[in-house]
Amino acid sequence: MTRLLPEPFPDPNDPACIDQIESRIVEQLKREEEPGAAYLDLVQKLADRALGGIDLPQTRVALLALARGYGNEGRCRRDLISVSKDKLPAIIACIRRMKEETDRAIPGHRPRYSTGTFGDIVEALAEVVWRTTFYPDNSGKEAVAELLPDLVTIFPGLSSNLVMIMLADHPRCDEAIAKVMTSQMKAGKAGQKGLTTLAHSLFSLYATRDDPMFKAAPKVMKLLPDPLPIDDKEARRIFVEEPLGIEPTTAAEEIARCREYIKWSRAEAEGTAPIRPNSLLPPSLVASSAQDRIAGYEAQIARLETDFEGWVREKRDAAVLRLVVAKPALRSYETLAKKAGPLTRALIESLLAEGAAKESRPRTFAIPSPPDTAFRDFGFKLLVIEELMFVQDVLIPKLDLNTFAREHTERHIDRETDGYDVIPEIRKYLEALPIAPDALALVTRLHQSSGMDGGAGVYDALWPFFDPGCGDEPIAVTDQAVHDLALVPNLSKISGLENSQPGPKLLTALAAKGVVLIDEETATFRKNRDDRKASW
């Protein structure tokens, strides 16, 4: 077919054919002077052959191999960046012409992610565009996104996550997604896989608040037909149970699933699993990652065997919390309940009712009212909280970000997303936290950590990914702390205060109070020495 493909060409019915094609192309691209150009030229030739109806079984499996994205790595990636803008328009033109095709069956091996139809060719080409469109030029994705509503009407089996998320690049994102979902619902079983992909993108537990599709979800739900043109049981599964992780299951089913995952992970760890030839990860890292997954699955099996009901309850609680804190998801489900059948509506209403009850429960870390106004300097108060809460363990409850986030209902607080800066809700809680005079009397020493000595415990909740190596600096103690010194009558030592670069006014007040200042390095050395003596 072309010099980059295997000769003789593998039997398209052979389950190994796609791996064989991929291996051949990987090796051939290594020899090309312009591998990115060669990669896209091959895609173009195959797209033309598909439109001409030439060797469709071979063309289909070849494009499925090309869509895996190995051309988007190393030297080939660098070349792609320079040539994709010129070569992608021709491929996109081929995709546009495919609106004139029909979703006919094509003989050949059918991987689990494929449909065995002409739609596989369309999806493969769209994935190639996704993988070879580079920021800041997003025109390739935008062009395919505008074609998708019509393409899904013709090829309802389109379901790749890479293809579906390109709808976020459509200039009228909400209208496009609603049109695609409507087509998928009307297509019945053929459209369910793609519909499931979109439902997860719109409001699953893992959709992030910055995701344009997540933001568009409430409008999308309003644009869907009323009533929804889909079987009620399927709607409940696709729109609610699977995205929110509460699909009905048994302990035996979940344990069997974990054991299957362990089987594949163990094969990866031992190097006997089929690994794609373009993998960028060294074998040692692949094995280490696999071992970590095995440990996680084994721990989950132990939990399922001993506390399946508790595991189910946790998943239900996570779904309820999602609706409480993720307002786009909440508004989406409120609209969905009005358009769905009785089974779907009943499940949504029960989740919403649990969410309302959750909001009314007392919180472990409720914002104190009235708020504390004794301290004027937040940086100084943080040192006091660190000493009393995390060193002396007398200021309780000890602040825990996971519990705080789980109970907070005004917005979704996520360690991974929010943890690279001070979390405003945690700061507000700490600013308002009252500290009794008898507790303050226990403070004889304070320490401000730069982070190089392991960091302060309070920062685990306030600023989880505080990293002095990246230039982060602790919240400074300012001259306002002069007014706070009277709150800690027995304070005699402060270490690490040089991290705040205190001014003359504060230094004078500390000297007048008789507070001894010790630099962080000396304090850390003394602590380590004392710890060693204690261990002796």
Coordinates of C-alpha atoms in Angstrom, one line a residue:
M1 CA 0.0 0.0 0.0
T2 CA 2.9 2.4 0.8
R3 CA 6.5 1.9 1.9
L4 CA 5.8 2.7 5.6
L5 CA 3.4 -0.2 5.9
P6 CA 4.3 -3.9 6.3
E7 CA 4.8 -6.0 3.2
P8 CA 3.1 -8.4 2.9
F9 CA 0.3 -6.6 4.7
P10 CA -1.1 -8.5 7.7
D11 CA -4.4 -10.2 7.5
P12 CA -7.0 -7.6 8.6
N13 CA -8.8 -10.4 10.5
D14 CA -5.8 -11.2 12.6
P15 CA -6.1 -9.7 16.2
A16 CA -2.4 -8.9 16.1
C17 CA -2.6 -7.0 12.8
I18 CA -2.8 -3.5 14.3
D19 CA 0.2 -4.1 16.6
Q20 CA 2.2 -5.5 13.6
I21 CA 1.3 -2.4 11.5
E22 CA 2.3 -0.1 14.4
S23 CA 5.6 -1.8 14.9
R24 CA 6.5 -1.5 11.2
I25 CA 5.5 2.2 11.1
V26 CA 7.5 3.0 14.2
E27 CA 10.6 1.5 12.8
Q28 CA 10.2 3.1 9.4
L29 CA 9.6 6.6 10.8
K30 CA 12.9 6.4 12.7
R31 CA 14.6 6.2 9.3
E32 CA 12.8 9.2 7.8
E33 CA 14.4 12.6 7.4
E34 CA 11.0 14.2 8.1
P35 CA 9.1 11.7 10.1
G36 CA 6.2 14.0 10.9
A37 CA 5.6 14.8 7.3
A38 CA 5.9 11.1 6.4
Y39 CA 3.3 10.2 9.1
L40 CA 0.7 12.8 7.9
D41 CA 1.4 11.9 4.2
L42 CA 0.5 8.3 5.0
V43 CA -2.6 9.4 6.9
Q44 CA -3.6 11.5 3.9
K45 CA -3.1 8.6 1.4
L46 CA -5.2 6.3 3.5
A47 CA -7.9 8.8 3.8
D48 CA -8.1 9.2 0.1
R49 CA -8.2 5.4 -0.4
A50 CA -11.1 5.2 2.1
L51 CA -13.0 7.8 0.2
G52 CA -12.3 5.9 -3.0
G53 CA -13.5 2.6 -1.4
I54 CA -10.2 1.0 -2.0
D55 CA -9.0 -1.9 0.2
L56 CA -11.3 -0.8 3.1
P57 CA -10.4 -3.7 5.4
Q58 CA -6.7 -2.9 5.1
T59 CA -7.3 0.9 5.2
R60 CA -9.4 0.6 8.3
V61 CA -6.8 -1.3 10.4
A62 CA -4.0 0.8 9.1
L63 CA -5.7 4.0 10.3
L64 CA -6.6 2.4 13.6
A65 CA -2.8 1.8 14.1
L66 CA -1.9 5.3 13.0
A67 CA -4.5 6.8 15.4
R68 CA -2.6 5.5 18.4
G69 CA -0.4 8.6 18.4
Y70 CA 3.1 7.2 18.3
G71 CA 3.9 9.8 15.6
N72 CA 3.5 12.5 18.3
E73 CA 6.7 11.7 20.2
G74 CA 10.4 12.6 20.0
R75 CA 11.9 13.7 16.7
C76 CA 8.6 12.9 14.9
R77 CA 6.8 15.3 17.3
R78 CA 9.3 18.1 16.6
D79 CA 8.8 17.6 12.9
L80 CA 5.0 17.5 13.2
I81 CA 5.0 20.9 14.9
S82 CA 6.6 22.4 11.9
V83 CA 4.5 20.6 9.2
S84 CA 1.1 19.9 10.7
K85 CA -0.4 23.4 10.0
D86 CA 0.3 22.9 6.3
K87 CA -0.8 19.2 6.1
L88 CA -3.8 19.0 8.4
P89 CA -6.2 21.0 6.2
A90 CA -6.1 18.2 3.5
I91 CA -6.9 15.5 6.1
I92 CA -9.7 17.7 7.6
A93 CA -11.1 18.1 4.0
C94 CA -11.2 14.3 3.8
I95 CA -13.1 14.1 7.1
R96 CA -15.6 16.7 5.7
R97 CA -16.1 14.6 2.6
M98 CA -17.0 11.6 4.7
K99 CA -20.3 13.3 5.5
E100 CA -21.3 11.8 2.1
E101 CA -20.4 8.2 3.2
T102 CA -22.6 5.7 5.1
D103 CA -21.8 3.8 8.2
R104 CA -21.4 0.5 6.5
A105 CA -19.7 -2.6 8.0
I106 CA -16.1 -3.3 7.1
P107 CA -14.7 -6.8 7.5
G108 CA -11.6 -7.2 9.7
H109 CA -10.4 -7.5 13.3
R110 CA -12.6 -5.4 15.7
P111 CA -10.8 -4.1 18.8
R112 CA -13.0 -3.4 21.8
Y113 CA -12.8 0.3 21.1
S114 CA -14.0 0.0 17.5
T115 CA -17.3 -0.5 15.8
G116 CA -16.2 -2.5 12.7
T117 CA -17.7 0.1 10.4
F118 CA -16.7 3.1 8.3
G119 CA -17.1 5.2 11.4
D120 CA -13.8 3.7 12.6
I121 CA -12.0 5.4 9.7
V122 CA -13.7 8.7 10.6
E123 CA -12.8 8.4 14.2
A124 CA -9.2 7.5 13.5
L125 CA -8.7 10.5 11.3
A126 CA -10.3 12.8 13.9
E127 CA -7.9 11.4 16.5
V128 CA -4.9 12.0 14.3
V129 CA -6.0 15.7 14.0
W130 CA -6.4 15.9 17.8
R131 CA -2.9 14.5 18.4
T132 CA -1.2 16.7 15.7
T133 CA -2.8 20.0 16.6
F134 CA -0.5 22.0 18.8
Y135 CA -1.0 25.0 21.1
P136 CA -1.5 27.9 20.4
D137 CA -2.9 27.1 17.0
N138 CA -6.1 25.2 17.8
S139 CA -7.7 25.5 14.3
G140 CA -7.4 21.8 13.6
K141 CA -9.5 20.8 16.6
E142 CA -12.0 23.6 16.0
A143 CA -12.5 22.5 12.4
V144 CA -13.3 18.9 13.4
A145 CA -15.5 20.1 16.3
E146 CA -17.7 21.9 13.8
L147 CA -18.1 18.7 11.7
L148 CA -18.9 16.4 14.7
P149 CA -22.6 17.1 15.1
D150 CA -23.3 16.1 11.5
L151 CA -20.8 13.2 11.6
V152 CA -22.3 11.7 14.7
T153 CA -25.7 11.7 13.0
I154 CA -24.2 9.5 10.2
F155 CA -21.7 7.6 12.4
P156 CA -23.4 7.2 15.8
G157 CA -20.7 4.8 17.0
L158 CA -18.1 7.7 17.3
S159 CA -17.1 7.4 21.0
S160 CA -13.4 8.1 21.5
N161 CA -12.8 10.4 24.4
L162 CA -10.3 12.3 22.3
V163 CA -12.9 13.0 19.6
M164 CA -15.7 13.8 22.0
I165 CA -13.7 16.3 24.0
M166 CA -13.0 18.3 20.8
L167 CA -16.6 19.5 21.1
A168 CA -15.3 21.8 23.7
D169 CA -13.5 23.7 20.8
H170 CA -16.8 24.3 19.0
P171 CA -17.7 28.0 18.9
R172 CA -21.2 27.1 20.2
C173 CA -20.1 24.3 22.5
D174 CA -23.3 23.8 24.4
E175 CA -25.5 23.6 21.2
A176 CA -23.0 21.2 19.6
I177 CA -22.9 18.8 22.5
A178 CA -26.7 18.8 22.9
K179 CA -27.1 18.0 19.2
V180 CA -24.6 15.2 19.4
M181 CA -26.1 13.7 22.5
T182 CA -29.6 13.9 21.0
S183 CA -28.3 12.0 17.9
Q184 CA -26.7 9.4 20.1
M185 CA -29.9 8.9 22.2
K186 CA -32.0 8.5 19.1
A187 CA -29.5 6.0 17.6
G188 CA -30.2 3.6 20.5
K189 CA -27.5 1.0 21.3
A190 CA -25.2 2.2 18.5
G191 CA -24.8 5.6 20.2
Q192 CA -24.6 4.5 23.8
K193 CA -20.8 4.3 24.0
G194 CA -20.3 7.9 22.7
L195 CA -23.2 9.1 24.9
T196 CA -21.5 7.6 28.0
T197 CA -18.2 9.3 27.0
L198 CA -19.9 12.7 26.9
A199 CA -21.8 12.1 30.1
H200 CA -18.6 11.5 31.9
S201 CA -17.0 14.6 30.4
L202 CA -20.0 16.7 31.5
F203 CA -20.5 15.8 35.1
S204 CA -18.5 12.8 36.3
L205 CA -16.7 12.8 39.6
Y206 CA -13.5 13.5 37.7
A207 CA -14.7 16.4 35.6
T208 CA -12.9 19.6 36.8
R209 CA -14.4 23.0 37.3
D210 CA -12.1 24.5 34.7
D211 CA -13.2 22.1 32.1
P212 CA -15.3 23.9 29.4
M213 CA -17.5 20.9 29.0
F214 CA -18.2 20.7 32.7
K215 CA -19.1 24.5 32.7
A216 CA -21.4 23.9 29.7
A217 CA -23.3 21.0 31.3
P218 CA -26.3 23.0 32.7
K219 CA -26.9 24.7 29.3
V220 CA -26.5 21.3 27.5
M221 CA -29.1 19.7 29.7
K222 CA -31.6 22.5 29.0
L223 CA -31.1 22.1 25.3
L224 CA -31.8 18.3 25.3
P225 CA -35.3 17.2 24.2
D226 CA -38.1 16.8 26.8
P227 CA -38.7 14.0 27.4
L228 CA -35.3 12.4 26.7
P229 CA -35.5 10.1 23.7
I230 CA -33.8 7.2 25.5
D231 CA -34.9 4.1 27.5
D232 CA -35.3 5.1 31.2
K233 CA -33.0 2.4 32.5
E234 CA -30.3 3.3 30.1
A235 CA -30.6 7.0 30.9
R236 CA -30.2 6.2 34.6
R237 CA -27.1 4.1 33.9
I238 CA -25.5 6.5 31.4
F239 CA -26.4 9.9 33.0
V240 CA -26.3 9.1 36.7
E241 CA -25.0 5.7 37.9
E242 CA -21.8 5.5 35.8
P243 CA -20.6 9.2 35.9
L244 CA -21.2 9.4 39.6
G245 CA -19.7 5.9 40.3
I246 CA -22.8 4.4 41.9
E247 CA -23.7 1.7 39.4
P248 CA -25.2 -1.4 41.1
T249 CA -22.6 -4.1 41.8
T250 CA -21.7 -6.9 44.1
A251 CA -18.7 -7.7 46.1
A252 CA -17.9 -10.7 43.9
E253 CA -18.1 -8.6 40.7
E254 CA -15.8 -5.9 42.1
I255 CA -13.3 -8.5 43.5
A256 CA -13.2 -10.3 40.1
R257 CA -12.6 -6.9 38.4
C258 CA -9.7 -6.2 40.8
R259 CA -8.2 -9.6 40.2
E260 CA -8.3 -9.1 36.5
Y261 CA -6.5 -5.7 36.9
I262 CA -3.9 -7.4 39.1
K263 CA -3.4 -10.1 36.4
W264 CA -2.6 -7.4 33.8
S265 CA -0.6 -5.3 36.1
R266 CA 1.5 -8.3 37.1
A267 CA 2.2 -9.1 33.5
E268 CA 3.4 -5.5 33.1
A269 CA 5.6 -5.8 36.1
E270 CA 7.1 -9.0 34.8
G271 CA 7.6 -7.6 31.3
T272 CA 5.3 -10.2 29.7
A273 CA 2.4 -7.9 28.9
P274 CA 2.2 -6.4 25.3
I275 CA 3.8 -3.0 25.6
R276 CA 3.5 -0.5 22.8
P277 CA 6.8 0.0 20.9
N278 CA 6.6 3.7 21.3
S279 CA 6.3 3.7 25.1
L280 CA 8.3 6.6 26.6
L281 CA 8.6 5.0 30.0
P282 CA 11.6 2.9 30.9
P283 CA 10.8 -0.7 31.8
S284 CA 11.8 -0.1 35.5
L285 CA 9.3 2.7 35.8
V286 CA 6.6 0.6 34.1
A287 CA 7.3 -2.2 36.6
S288 CA 7.3 0.1 39.6
S289 CA 4.0 1.7 38.5
A290 CA 2.5 -1.7 38.0
Q291 CA 3.6 -2.9 41.5
D292 CA 1.9 0.2 43.0
R293 CA -1.3 -0.6 41.2
I294 CA -1.2 -4.2 42.4
A295 CA -0.8 -3.1 46.0
G296 CA -3.8 -0.7 45.6
Y297 CA -6.0 -3.5 44.1
E298 CA -5.0 -5.9 46.8
A299 CA -5.9 -3.4 49.4
Q300 CA -9.3 -2.8 47.7
I301 CA -10.0 -6.5 47.6
A302 CA -9.3 -6.7 51.4
R303 CA -11.8 -3.8 51.9
L304 CA -14.4 -5.4 49.7
E305 CA -14.2 -8.7 51.5
T306 CA -14.5 -7.2 55.0
D307 CA -16.7 -4.1 54.5
F308 CA -18.5 -4.1 51.2
E309 CA -21.4 -2.1 52.6
G310 CA -19.1 0.6 53.9
W311 CA -17.4 0.7 50.5
V312 CA -20.7 1.2 48.7
R313 CA -21.7 3.9 51.2
E314 CA -18.5 5.8 50.6
K315 CA -19.2 5.8 46.8
R316 CA -22.7 7.0 47.4
D317 CA -21.4 9.8 49.8
A318 CA -18.9 10.9 47.1
A319 CA -21.8 11.1 44.6
V320 CA -23.9 13.2 47.0
L321 CA -20.9 15.5 47.8
R322 CA -20.4 16.0 44.1
L323 CA -23.9 17.4 43.7
V324 CA -23.6 19.5 46.8
V325 CA -20.3 21.2 46.0
A326 CA -20.2 21.2 42.1
K327 CA -22.9 23.7 41.2
P328 CA -22.8 23.0 37.4
A329 CA -23.4 19.3 38.2
L330 CA -26.2 20.2 40.6
R331 CA -28.0 22.4 38.1
S332 CA -27.5 19.8 35.4
Y333 CA -29.1 17.0 37.4
E334 CA -32.0 19.3 38.5
T335 CA -32.8 19.9 34.9
L336 CA -32.2 16.2 33.9
A337 CA -34.7 15.1 36.6
K338 CA -37.5 17.1 34.9
K339 CA -36.8 15.5 31.5
A340 CA -36.0 11.9 32.5
G341 CA -38.3 8.9 33.1
P342 CA -39.4 7.9 36.6
L343 CA -36.5 5.6 37.4
T344 CA -33.9 8.2 36.6
R345 CA -35.9 11.0 38.3
A346 CA -36.3 9.0 41.5
L347 CA -32.5 8.3 41.7
I348 CA -31.6 11.9 41.1
E349 CA -34.2 13.2 43.6
S350 CA -32.9 10.8 46.3
L351 CA -29.3 12.0 45.7
L352 CA -30.5 15.7 45.9
A353 CA -32.4 15.0 49.1
E354 CA -29.3 13.4 50.7
G355 CA -27.3 16.5 49.6
A356 CA -29.8 18.8 51.2
A357 CA -29.6 16.8 54.5
K358 CA -25.8 16.9 54.3
E359 CA -25.7 20.7 54.0
S360 CA -27.7 21.0 57.2
R361 CA -25.4 18.8 59.3
P362 CA -23.0 20.4 61.8
R363 CA -19.4 20.6 60.5
T364 CA -16.2 19.7 62.2
F365 CA -14.5 22.8 60.9
A366 CA -17.4 25.3 60.6
I367 CA -16.2 28.9 60.3
P368 CA -16.3 30.3 63.9
S369 CA -19.0 32.9 64.6
P370 CA -18.3 35.4 65.8
P371 CA -14.8 35.3 64.3
D372 CA -11.7 35.9 66.4
T373 CA -10.5 39.5 66.2
A374 CA -7.8 39.3 68.8
F375 CA -4.9 38.8 66.4
R376 CA -4.0 41.5 63.9
D377 CA -1.2 39.6 62.1
F378 CA -2.2 36.4 60.3
G379 CA 1.4 35.3 59.9
F380 CA 2.0 35.5 63.6
K381 CA -1.2 33.7 64.4
L382 CA -0.2 30.9 62.1
L383 CA 2.9 30.3 64.2
V384 CA 0.8 30.2 67.4
I385 CA -1.7 27.7 65.7
E386 CA 1.2 25.6 64.6
E387 CA 2.6 25.4 68.1
L388 CA -0.7 24.7 69.9
M389 CA -2.4 22.5 67.2
F390 CA 0.5 20.5 65.7
V391 CA 3.2 20.6 68.4
Q392 CA 1.5 20.6 71.7
D393 CA -1.8 19.1 70.5
V394 CA -3.9 21.3 72.7
L395 CA -5.8 23.2 70.1
I396 CA -8.4 20.9 68.8
P397 CA -9.8 19.6 66.4
K398 CA -6.6 19.3 64.5
L399 CA -7.1 20.8 61.0
D400 CA -7.5 18.2 58.3
L401 CA -8.0 19.3 54.7
N402 CA -9.8 16.1 53.6
T403 CA -12.4 16.5 56.3
F404 CA -12.7 20.2 55.7
A405 CA -13.2 19.7 51.9
R406 CA -15.7 16.8 52.5
E407 CA -17.9 19.0 54.7
H408 CA -17.5 22.2 52.7
T409 CA -20.6 22.7 50.5
E410 CA -20.1 26.2 49.0
R411 CA -17.7 24.9 46.4
H412 CA -15.6 21.9 45.5
I413 CA -12.2 22.1 47.2
D414 CA -9.7 19.8 45.6
R415 CA -6.2 19.3 46.9
E416 CA -4.7 18.6 43.5
T417 CA -6.3 21.7 41.9
D418 CA -6.3 24.2 44.8
G419 CA -3.2 23.1 46.7
Y420 CA -0.6 25.1 44.8
D421 CA -1.7 28.3 46.6
V422 CA -3.2 29.3 49.9
I423 CA -6.7 27.8 50.0
P424 CA -9.0 30.8 50.8
E425 CA -11.6 28.8 52.8
I426 CA -8.9 27.3 55.0
R427 CA -7.3 30.8 55.6
K428 CA -10.7 32.2 56.5
Y429 CA -11.3 29.4 59.0
L430 CA -7.9 30.0 60.6
E431 CA -8.3 33.7 60.7
A432 CA -11.6 33.3 62.5
L433 CA -10.5 30.5 64.9
P434 CA -10.6 31.7 68.5
I435 CA -7.8 30.6 70.9
A436 CA -8.5 30.6 74.6
P437 CA -6.2 32.7 76.9
D438 CA -5.3 29.6 78.9
A439 CA -4.0 27.9 75.7
L440 CA -2.1 31.1 74.6
A441 CA -0.4 31.0 78.0
L442 CA 1.1 27.7 77.1
V443 CA 3.1 29.3 74.2
T444 CA 6.8 29.7 75.2
R445 CA 8.4 29.2 71.8
L446 CA 7.4 29.6 68.2
H447 CA 9.0 28.5 65.0
Q448 CA 8.6 29.7 61.4
S449 CA 9.6 27.1 58.9
S450 CA 10.9 28.0 55.5
G451 CA 9.8 24.5 54.3
M452 CA 13.3 23.2 54.1
D453 CA 13.1 21.4 57.4
G454 CA 9.9 19.5 56.4
G455 CA 7.5 22.4 56.7
A456 CA 4.7 23.4 59.1
G457 CA 1.8 21.0 59.8
V458 CA -0.7 23.7 59.3
Y459 CA 0.5 24.2 55.7
D460 CA -0.6 20.7 54.9
A461 CA -4.2 22.0 54.9
L462 CA -3.6 25.7 54.2
W463 CA -1.1 25.4 51.3
P464 CA -0.6 21.7 50.5
F465 CA 1.9 22.0 47.8
F466 CA 3.9 24.8 49.4
D467 CA 7.4 24.3 47.9
P468 CA 10.3 26.6 48.8
G469 CA 12.3 24.9 46.0
C470 CA 9.9 26.6 43.5
G471 CA 10.2 30.0 45.1
D472 CA 7.2 29.7 47.6
E473 CA 7.8 31.8 50.7
P474 CA 6.0 31.3 54.1
I475 CA 3.3 33.8 55.0
A476 CA 5.2 36.6 56.6
V477 CA 5.0 37.9 60.1
T478 CA 4.6 41.7 59.8
D479 CA 4.9 44.7 62.1
Q480 CA 1.3 44.2 63.0
A481 CA 2.5 41.3 65.2
V482 CA 3.7 44.0 67.7
H483 CA 0.1 44.3 68.8
D484 CA -0.2 40.5 69.2
L485 CA 2.8 39.9 71.5
A486 CA 0.6 40.6 74.6
L487 CA -1.6 37.6 73.7
V488 CA 1.3 35.2 74.4
P489 CA 2.6 36.4 77.8
N490 CA 5.1 33.5 78.2
L491 CA 6.7 33.7 74.8
S492 CA 10.5 33.5 75.2
K493 CA 11.9 32.2 71.9
I494 CA 11.2 32.4 68.2
S495 CA 13.2 30.5 65.6
G496 CA 13.2 31.0 61.8
L497 CA 11.7 34.5 62.0
E498 CA 14.4 35.6 59.4
N499 CA 12.1 34.0 56.9
S500 CA 9.8 37.0 57.3
Q501 CA 12.5 39.6 57.1
P502 CA 11.2 41.4 60.2
G503 CA 11.5 45.2 60.3
P504 CA 13.0 47.3 63.1
K505 CA 9.7 48.0 64.7
L506 CA 9.0 44.3 65.3
L507 CA 12.5 43.5 66.3
T508 CA 12.5 46.3 68.9
A509 CA 9.2 45.0 70.4
L510 CA 10.6 41.5 70.6
A511 CA 13.8 42.6 72.3
A512 CA 11.8 44.7 74.8
K513 CA 9.7 41.6 75.6
G514 CA 12.9 39.6 76.1
V515 CA 12.2 37.2 73.2
V516 CA 15.3 35.4 72.0
L517 CA 15.6 35.0 68.2
I518 CA 17.3 31.8 66.8
D519 CA 17.9 31.3 63.1
E520 CA 16.2 28.3 61.5
E521 CA 19.4 26.4 60.7
T522 CA 20.6 26.6 64.3
A523 CA 17.2 25.6 65.6
T524 CA 17.0 22.6 63.2
F525 CA 20.5 21.5 64.2
R526 CA 19.6 21.6 67.9
K527 CA 16.4 19.8 67.4
N528 CA 18.1 17.0 65.4
R529 CA 20.8 16.8 68.1
D530 CA 18.2 16.5 70.9
D531 CA 16.2 13.9 68.9
R532 CA 19.4 11.8 68.6
K533 CA 20.1 12.1 72.3
A534 CA 16.5 11.1 73.1
S535 CA 16.9 8.0 70.8
W536 CA 20.1 7.0 72.6

